[in-house]
Short mmCIF file of C-alpha atoms in Angstrom, two decimals:
data_model
loop_
_atom_site.label_atom_id
_atom_site.label_comp_id
_atom_site.label_asym_id
_atom_site.label_seq_id
_atom_site.Cartn_x
_atom_site.Cartn_y
_atom_site.Cartn_z
CA MET A 1 -2.68 -20.33 -12.41
CA LEU A 2 0.87 -19.51 -11.32
CA HIS A 3 3.16 -17.64 -13.72
CA THR A 4 6.80 -16.60 -13.46
CA ILE A 5 6.94 -13.07 -14.82
CA ALA A 6 10.70 -12.58 -14.39
CA GLN A 7 13.66 -14.61 -13.23
CA THR A 8 17.41 -14.32 -13.06
CA ASN A 9 20.21 -16.62 -12.00
CA MET A 10 21.96 -15.96 -8.71
CA PRO A 11 25.23 -17.24 -7.22
CA VAL A 12 25.42 -20.77 -5.77
CA ASP A 13 22.82 -22.20 -8.20
CA GLU A 14 19.98 -20.02 -6.88
CA VAL A 15 17.28 -18.48 -9.08
CA LEU A 16 15.33 -15.35 -8.19
CA ARG A 17 11.77 -15.67 -9.47
CA ILE A 18 8.99 -13.10 -9.34
CA ARG A 19 5.64 -14.83 -9.66
CA LYS A 20 1.98 -14.00 -9.93
CA ASN A 21 -1.24 -15.93 -9.54
CA ARG A 22 -3.74 -15.33 -12.35
CA LEU A 23 -7.35 -16.03 -11.45
CA MET A 24 -9.78 -16.26 -14.35
CA PRO A 25 -13.34 -17.36 -15.05
CA ALA A 26 -13.48 -21.13 -15.18
CA HIS A 27 -14.69 -21.22 -18.78
CA ARG A 28 -11.68 -19.13 -19.90
CA SER A 29 -8.94 -20.91 -17.96
CA ALA A 30 -7.91 -23.01 -20.93
CA CYS A 31 -7.78 -20.09 -23.37
CA SER A 32 -4.57 -18.63 -24.72
CA ALA A 33 -3.24 -15.33 -23.46
CA SER A 34 -4.34 -13.62 -26.70
CA ASP A 35 -7.95 -14.53 -25.90
CA ASP A 36 -7.81 -12.69 -22.59
CA THR A 37 -7.75 -9.20 -24.06
CA ALA A 38 -11.55 -8.89 -24.01
CA LEU A 39 -11.65 -9.46 -20.24
CA LYS A 40 -11.21 -6.68 -17.70
CA ARG A 41 -8.09 -7.09 -15.56
CA ILE A 42 -7.20 -5.87 -12.08
CA SER A 43 -3.70 -6.31 -10.63
CA ILE A 44 -3.07 -6.57 -6.88
CA VAL A 45 0.59 -5.76 -6.20
CA THR A 46 2.56 -5.79 -2.97
CA GLY A 47 5.92 -6.75 -1.50
CA ILE A 48 8.05 -4.08 -3.19
CA HIS A 49 9.44 -3.38 0.29
CA GLY A 50 10.33 -6.55 2.14
CA ASP A 51 9.42 -5.19 5.59
CA GLU A 52 5.88 -4.18 4.52
CA LEU A 53 3.67 -7.22 5.02
CA GLU A 54 0.12 -5.84 5.27
CA GLY A 55 -0.49 -6.67 1.59
CA GLN A 56 0.28 -10.36 2.12
CA TYR A 57 -2.98 -10.85 3.95
CA VAL A 58 -4.91 -8.95 1.29
CA CYS A 59 -3.51 -11.20 -1.45
CA TYR A 60 -4.51 -14.28 0.54
CA GLU A 61 -8.01 -13.01 1.30
CA VAL A 62 -8.76 -11.89 -2.27
CA SER A 63 -7.67 -15.27 -3.61
CA ARG A 64 -9.57 -17.17 -0.91
CA ARG A 65 -12.84 -15.36 -1.56
CA ILE A 66 -12.61 -15.88 -5.32
CA LYS A 67 -11.83 -19.58 -4.93
CA GLU A 68 -14.78 -19.91 -2.56
CA HIS A 69 -17.17 -18.56 -5.23
CA PRO A 70 -15.46 -18.90 -8.63
CA GLU A 71 -18.81 -18.68 -10.42
CA HIS A 72 -18.88 -14.93 -9.73
CA LEU A 73 -15.53 -14.19 -11.41
CA LYS A 74 -16.04 -12.58 -14.82
CA GLY A 75 -12.63 -11.07 -15.47
CA ILE A 76 -8.94 -11.46 -14.67
CA VAL A 77 -7.40 -10.94 -11.23
CA ASP A 78 -3.60 -10.93 -11.22
CA ILE A 79 -2.06 -11.22 -7.73
CA TYR A 80 1.61 -10.29 -7.24
CA PRO A 81 2.38 -10.92 -3.55
CA ALA A 82 6.16 -10.52 -3.63
CA LEU A 83 7.82 -8.17 -6.11
CA ASN A 84 10.89 -8.22 -3.85
CA PRO A 85 10.96 -11.88 -2.70
CA PHE A 86 14.48 -11.77 -1.24
CA GLY A 87 13.53 -8.66 0.73
CA ILE A 88 10.53 -10.44 2.22
CA ASP A 89 12.58 -13.55 3.02
CA SER A 90 15.22 -11.48 4.81
CA VAL A 91 12.82 -8.91 6.36
CA THR A 92 14.71 -6.19 4.50
CA ARG A 93 13.06 -3.08 3.08
CA GLY A 94 15.25 -2.93 -0.01
CA ILE A 95 16.88 -5.52 -2.21
CA PRO A 96 19.37 -7.44 -0.03
CA ALA A 97 23.08 -7.07 -0.82
CA PHE A 98 22.40 -4.10 -3.11
CA ASP A 99 21.24 -1.60 -0.46
CA LEU A 100 18.68 -0.51 -3.05
CA ASP A 101 15.06 0.60 -2.70
CA MET A 102 13.22 -1.31 -5.43
CA ASN A 103 10.61 1.44 -5.64
CA ARG A 104 13.25 3.86 -6.91
CA ILE A 105 14.33 2.00 -10.06
CA PHE A 106 11.17 1.87 -12.19
CA PRO A 107 10.52 1.66 -15.10
CA GLY A 108 13.80 -0.22 -15.25
CA ASN A 109 15.73 -1.27 -18.33
CA SER A 110 15.55 -4.65 -20.04
CA ASP A 111 19.23 -4.29 -21.02
CA GLY A 112 20.35 -2.99 -17.62
CA ASP A 113 21.66 -4.78 -14.55
CA MET A 114 19.68 -7.46 -12.72
CA ASN A 115 17.50 -5.06 -10.76
CA GLU A 116 16.74 -2.83 -13.74
CA TYR A 117 15.85 -5.91 -15.79
CA LEU A 118 13.46 -7.17 -13.09
CA ALA A 119 11.82 -3.76 -12.83
CA SER A 120 11.28 -3.59 -16.58
CA GLU A 121 9.71 -7.06 -16.63
CA ILE A 122 7.35 -6.12 -13.80
CA ILE A 123 6.22 -3.03 -15.72
CA ARG A 124 5.80 -5.08 -18.90
CA ASP A 125 3.60 -7.63 -17.17
CA ILE A 126 1.36 -5.24 -15.21
CA LYS A 127 1.03 -2.64 -17.98
CA GLY A 128 -2.34 -2.78 -19.65
CA SER A 129 -4.28 -3.67 -16.51
CA ASP A 130 -7.55 -1.79 -16.26
CA LEU A 131 -6.63 -1.00 -12.65
CA CYS A 132 -3.69 -1.74 -10.36
CA LEU A 133 -3.46 -1.46 -6.56
CA ASP A 134 0.06 -1.05 -5.21
CA ILE A 135 -0.27 -1.97 -1.51
CA HIS A 136 2.23 -0.72 1.05
CA ALA A 137 2.47 -0.64 4.83
CA SER A 138 4.05 2.05 6.90
CA ASN A 139 7.53 1.46 8.27
CA ILE A 140 8.18 -0.14 11.68
CA TYR A 141 8.05 3.26 13.38
CA LEU A 142 4.58 4.51 12.44
CA THR A 143 1.12 3.08 12.07
CA GLU A 144 -1.23 4.48 9.44
CA ILE A 145 -4.98 4.60 8.86
CA PRO A 146 -5.87 2.82 5.56
CA GLN A 147 -5.36 5.52 2.95
CA ILE A 148 -4.73 6.10 -0.72
CA ARG A 149 -2.17 8.63 -1.88
CA ILE A 150 -2.67 10.24 -5.28
CA ASN A 151 -0.50 12.80 -6.99
CA GLU A 152 -2.43 15.65 -8.54
CA LEU A 153 -1.19 14.80 -12.03
CA HIS A 154 -3.45 11.74 -12.03
CA GLU A 155 -6.27 12.86 -9.73
CA GLU A 156 -8.93 13.04 -12.43
CA THR A 157 -8.35 9.40 -13.42
CA LEU A 158 -7.69 7.89 -10.01
CA LEU A 159 -10.05 9.65 -7.60
CA PRO A 160 -13.24 7.88 -8.80
CA TRP A 161 -11.55 4.52 -8.20
CA ALA A 162 -10.12 5.59 -4.84
CA LEU A 163 -13.59 6.58 -3.62
CA LEU A 164 -14.72 2.96 -4.04
CA SER A 165 -11.71 1.39 -2.30
CA ASN A 166 -13.05 1.41 1.28
CA VAL A 167 -10.16 3.40 2.73
CA ASP A 168 -10.55 6.05 5.42
CA PHE A 169 -8.47 8.78 3.85
CA ILE A 170 -7.46 9.97 0.37
CA TRP A 171 -4.41 12.22 0.34
CA VAL A 172 -3.94 14.16 -2.90
CA HIS A 173 -0.43 15.57 -2.97
CA GLY A 174 1.35 18.04 -5.19
CA THR A 175 3.65 17.35 -8.11
CA SER A 176 6.66 18.56 -6.12
CA THR A 177 6.45 15.36 -4.04
CA VAL A 178 6.12 12.99 -7.00
CA LEU A 179 8.86 10.39 -7.32
CA GLU A 180 9.02 9.47 -10.98
CA SER A 181 11.00 6.30 -10.30
CA THR A 182 8.17 4.55 -8.43
CA LEU A 183 6.09 1.69 -9.76
CA ALA A 184 2.87 3.70 -9.47
CA PHE A 185 4.18 6.74 -11.35
CA SER A 186 5.64 4.56 -14.10
CA LEU A 187 2.36 2.68 -14.57
CA ASN A 188 0.18 5.79 -14.40
CA SER A 189 2.41 7.42 -17.00
CA ARG A 190 1.77 4.40 -19.24
CA ASN A 191 -2.01 4.70 -18.93
CA THR A 192 -2.36 1.92 -16.39
CA PRO A 193 -4.37 3.49 -13.51
CA THR A 194 -2.54 2.65 -10.28
CA LEU A 195 -3.63 3.42 -6.72
CA VAL A 196 -1.03 3.54 -3.94
CA VAL A 197 -2.41 2.18 -0.65
CA GLU A 198 -0.69 2.81 2.69
CA MET A 199 -1.95 1.14 5.86
CA GLY A 200 -0.92 -0.45 9.12
CA VAL A 201 2.64 -0.81 10.33
CA GLY A 202 5.85 -2.42 9.12
CA MET A 203 6.69 -6.07 9.84
CA ARG A 204 3.15 -6.79 11.03
CA ILE A 205 -0.24 -7.75 9.62
CA THR A 206 -3.32 -5.86 10.81
CA GLU A 207 -6.15 -8.24 9.93
CA GLU A 208 -8.81 -5.57 10.37
CA TYR A 209 -7.20 -3.36 7.73
CA GLY A 210 -6.64 -6.27 5.39
CA LEU A 211 -10.31 -7.19 5.49
CA GLN A 212 -11.32 -3.55 5.03
CA LEU A 213 -9.21 -3.16 1.88
CA THR A 214 -10.31 -6.54 0.53
CA ASP A 215 -13.93 -5.40 0.75
CA GLY A 216 -12.90 -2.35 -1.24
CA ILE A 217 -11.16 -4.45 -3.89
CA PHE A 218 -14.29 -6.50 -4.42
CA ARG A 219 -16.33 -3.30 -4.70
CA LEU A 220 -13.90 -2.11 -7.37
CA MET A 221 -14.14 -5.42 -9.19
CA LYS A 222 -17.93 -5.17 -9.09
CA GLU A 223 -17.76 -1.71 -10.68
CA MET A 224 -15.37 -3.00 -13.35
CA GLY A 225 -17.53 -6.03 -14.22
CA ILE A 226 -14.90 -8.48 -12.96
CA TRP A 227 -17.06 -9.73 -10.08
CA ASP A 228 -20.84 -10.21 -10.06
CA GLY A 229 -21.24 -11.61 -6.56
CA PRO A 230 -22.41 -9.69 -3.49
CA VAL A 231 -20.12 -7.01 -2.06
CA ASN A 232 -20.12 -5.04 1.16
CA GLU A 233 -20.86 -1.35 1.38
CA VAL A 234 -17.75 0.84 1.40
CA ARG A 235 -17.07 3.81 3.66
CA THR A 236 -16.85 7.40 2.47
CA PRO A 237 -13.25 8.59 2.84
CA VAL A 238 -11.98 11.95 3.99
CA ILE A 239 -10.20 13.77 1.15
CA SER A 240 -7.32 16.21 1.65
CA ARG A 241 -5.81 18.30 -1.15
CA ASN A 242 -4.26 21.18 0.78
CA PRO A 243 -0.85 20.45 2.33
CA ASP A 244 -1.67 22.91 5.10
CA ASP A 245 -4.48 20.56 6.20
CA VAL A 246 -1.94 18.23 7.80
CA ALA A 247 -0.11 19.10 11.03
CA PHE A 248 3.13 17.21 11.72
CA LEU A 249 4.31 16.55 15.30
CA ASN A 250 7.98 15.84 15.89
CA ALA A 251 9.75 14.81 19.08
CA PRO A 252 11.13 17.84 20.96
CA VAL A 253 13.58 15.60 22.88
CA SER A 254 15.03 12.11 22.73
CA GLY A 255 13.60 9.37 24.92
CA ILE A 256 10.87 6.73 25.08
CA PHE A 257 7.51 7.67 23.57
CA ILE A 258 4.45 6.32 25.40
CA LYS A 259 1.38 7.00 23.27
CA THR A 260 -1.88 7.77 25.06
CA ARG A 261 -4.15 8.15 22.02
CA SER A 262 -4.64 5.62 19.25
CA HIS A 263 -4.59 6.54 15.60
CA GLY A 264 -8.04 7.26 14.29
CA SER A 265 -8.89 9.36 17.35
CA MET A 266 -10.56 12.75 17.06
CA LEU A 267 -8.59 15.35 18.99
CA LYS A 268 -9.08 18.82 20.39
CA ALA A 269 -6.22 21.28 20.57
CA GLY A 270 -4.49 20.66 23.89
CA ASP A 271 -5.29 16.93 24.07
CA GLU A 272 -2.38 14.73 25.08
CA ILE A 273 -1.24 12.29 22.40
CA GLY A 274 1.60 10.78 24.39
CA ARG A 275 4.56 11.37 26.66
CA ILE A 276 8.30 11.16 26.21
CA VAL A 277 10.02 9.74 29.27
CA ASP A 278 13.53 9.00 30.52
CA PRO A 279 13.58 5.41 31.85
CA LEU A 280 17.01 5.86 33.46
CA ARG A 281 16.04 8.77 35.70
CA GLY A 282 12.33 8.04 35.87
CA GLU A 283 11.51 11.49 34.55
CA LEU A 284 8.82 12.89 32.29
CA LEU A 285 10.68 14.78 29.57
CA SER A 286 7.79 16.09 27.50
CA ARG A 287 4.05 15.85 27.03
CA VAL A 288 3.09 15.62 23.35
CA ILE A 289 0.06 17.85 22.84
CA ALA A 290 -2.22 18.22 19.82
CA PRO A 291 -1.64 21.73 18.43
CA VAL A 292 -4.96 21.77 16.51
CA ASP A 293 -8.37 20.15 16.45
CA GLY A 294 -8.37 17.21 14.06
CA TRP A 295 -8.07 13.57 13.20
CA LEU A 296 -5.03 11.55 14.30
CA PHE A 297 -4.34 9.48 11.19
CA THR A 298 -0.68 8.63 11.85
CA VAL A 299 0.94 7.90 15.20
CA ARG A 300 4.33 6.65 16.38
CA GLU A 301 4.38 2.90 17.01
CA TYR A 302 8.06 2.32 17.77
CA PRO A 303 8.75 3.84 21.20
CA VAL A 304 12.42 4.88 20.93
CA VAL A 305 12.62 8.42 19.55
CA ASP A 306 15.34 10.92 18.79
CA GLU A 307 14.83 14.65 18.79
CA GLY A 308 13.01 15.44 15.55
CA SER A 309 11.49 11.97 15.06
CA LEU A 310 8.00 12.04 13.54
CA LEU A 311 5.42 11.25 16.23
CA ALA A 312 2.09 11.95 14.57
CA ARG A 313 0.14 13.53 11.75
CA ILE A 314 -3.18 15.27 12.35
CA LEU A 315 -5.69 16.20 9.68
CA ARG A 316 -7.06 19.57 10.74
CA GLY A 317 -10.77 20.00 11.32
CA GLU A 318 -13.65 17.60 11.86
CA LYS A 319 -13.71 14.21 10.19
CA SER A 320 -16.78 14.08 7.97
#
């Protein structure tokens, strides 16, 4: 069932609407909202950044699988595919015309301006979910292994859920990197467990990653009692808690980056990851070499680089 969770009037007779699709057990679909409190609820959220589209496929696939076997649905699945609909329509990371990152204005203010009001309504609607997944992609420059990022303030609550999510990597980061104005922090601070997923690349859909995460979502729903149908086995992720575990590689010169290793590769110190070339002079400017043994979990996708541009991240040691 489609619901409008927030709307506001725009110039020239336009209306901005943020909508969700609520999927419920067939025998409860006619019940009032007050009758839903006994059911477990999971919220699938994406589209905060308009240039991050990986979550669109996940929303489709979760809904498709449930509709294919509605008899197995025993709880509530709320799907929010576009928290920033104008951003998605215009392929813009932030909110168009405001030059504003929507993920920097939560929890919002119901009496504030349009964007603060929308943020507060989003929090109001999602709050109280038994679990929320906030799905992001990387930007257009980098491609990422499916991963969940958890700040250490909420590790005890979130890690057990993250382990069931079928991602490759769980990155637990320190409180110094926490942005309190994000959707995930605001929900976690309001006792709504929220996992932040990063995967793929901006402005694209990586079907393989979408299917991988969808399998994880159904495993989570099985654990929560929301789904009683069959689920696929999930992979055991690598977990990193120490910031020194991750080596960052930045471009030593400007030019065109030609990658020679794909993300997900295991590397030895000295392995070539890519080359930076000068197309005008036909010259090799720099070979990009792995400084440590480890797992290449981020790599540059967009080839034009400036000196200092991030090229790769390597998790030190053997992937286990």
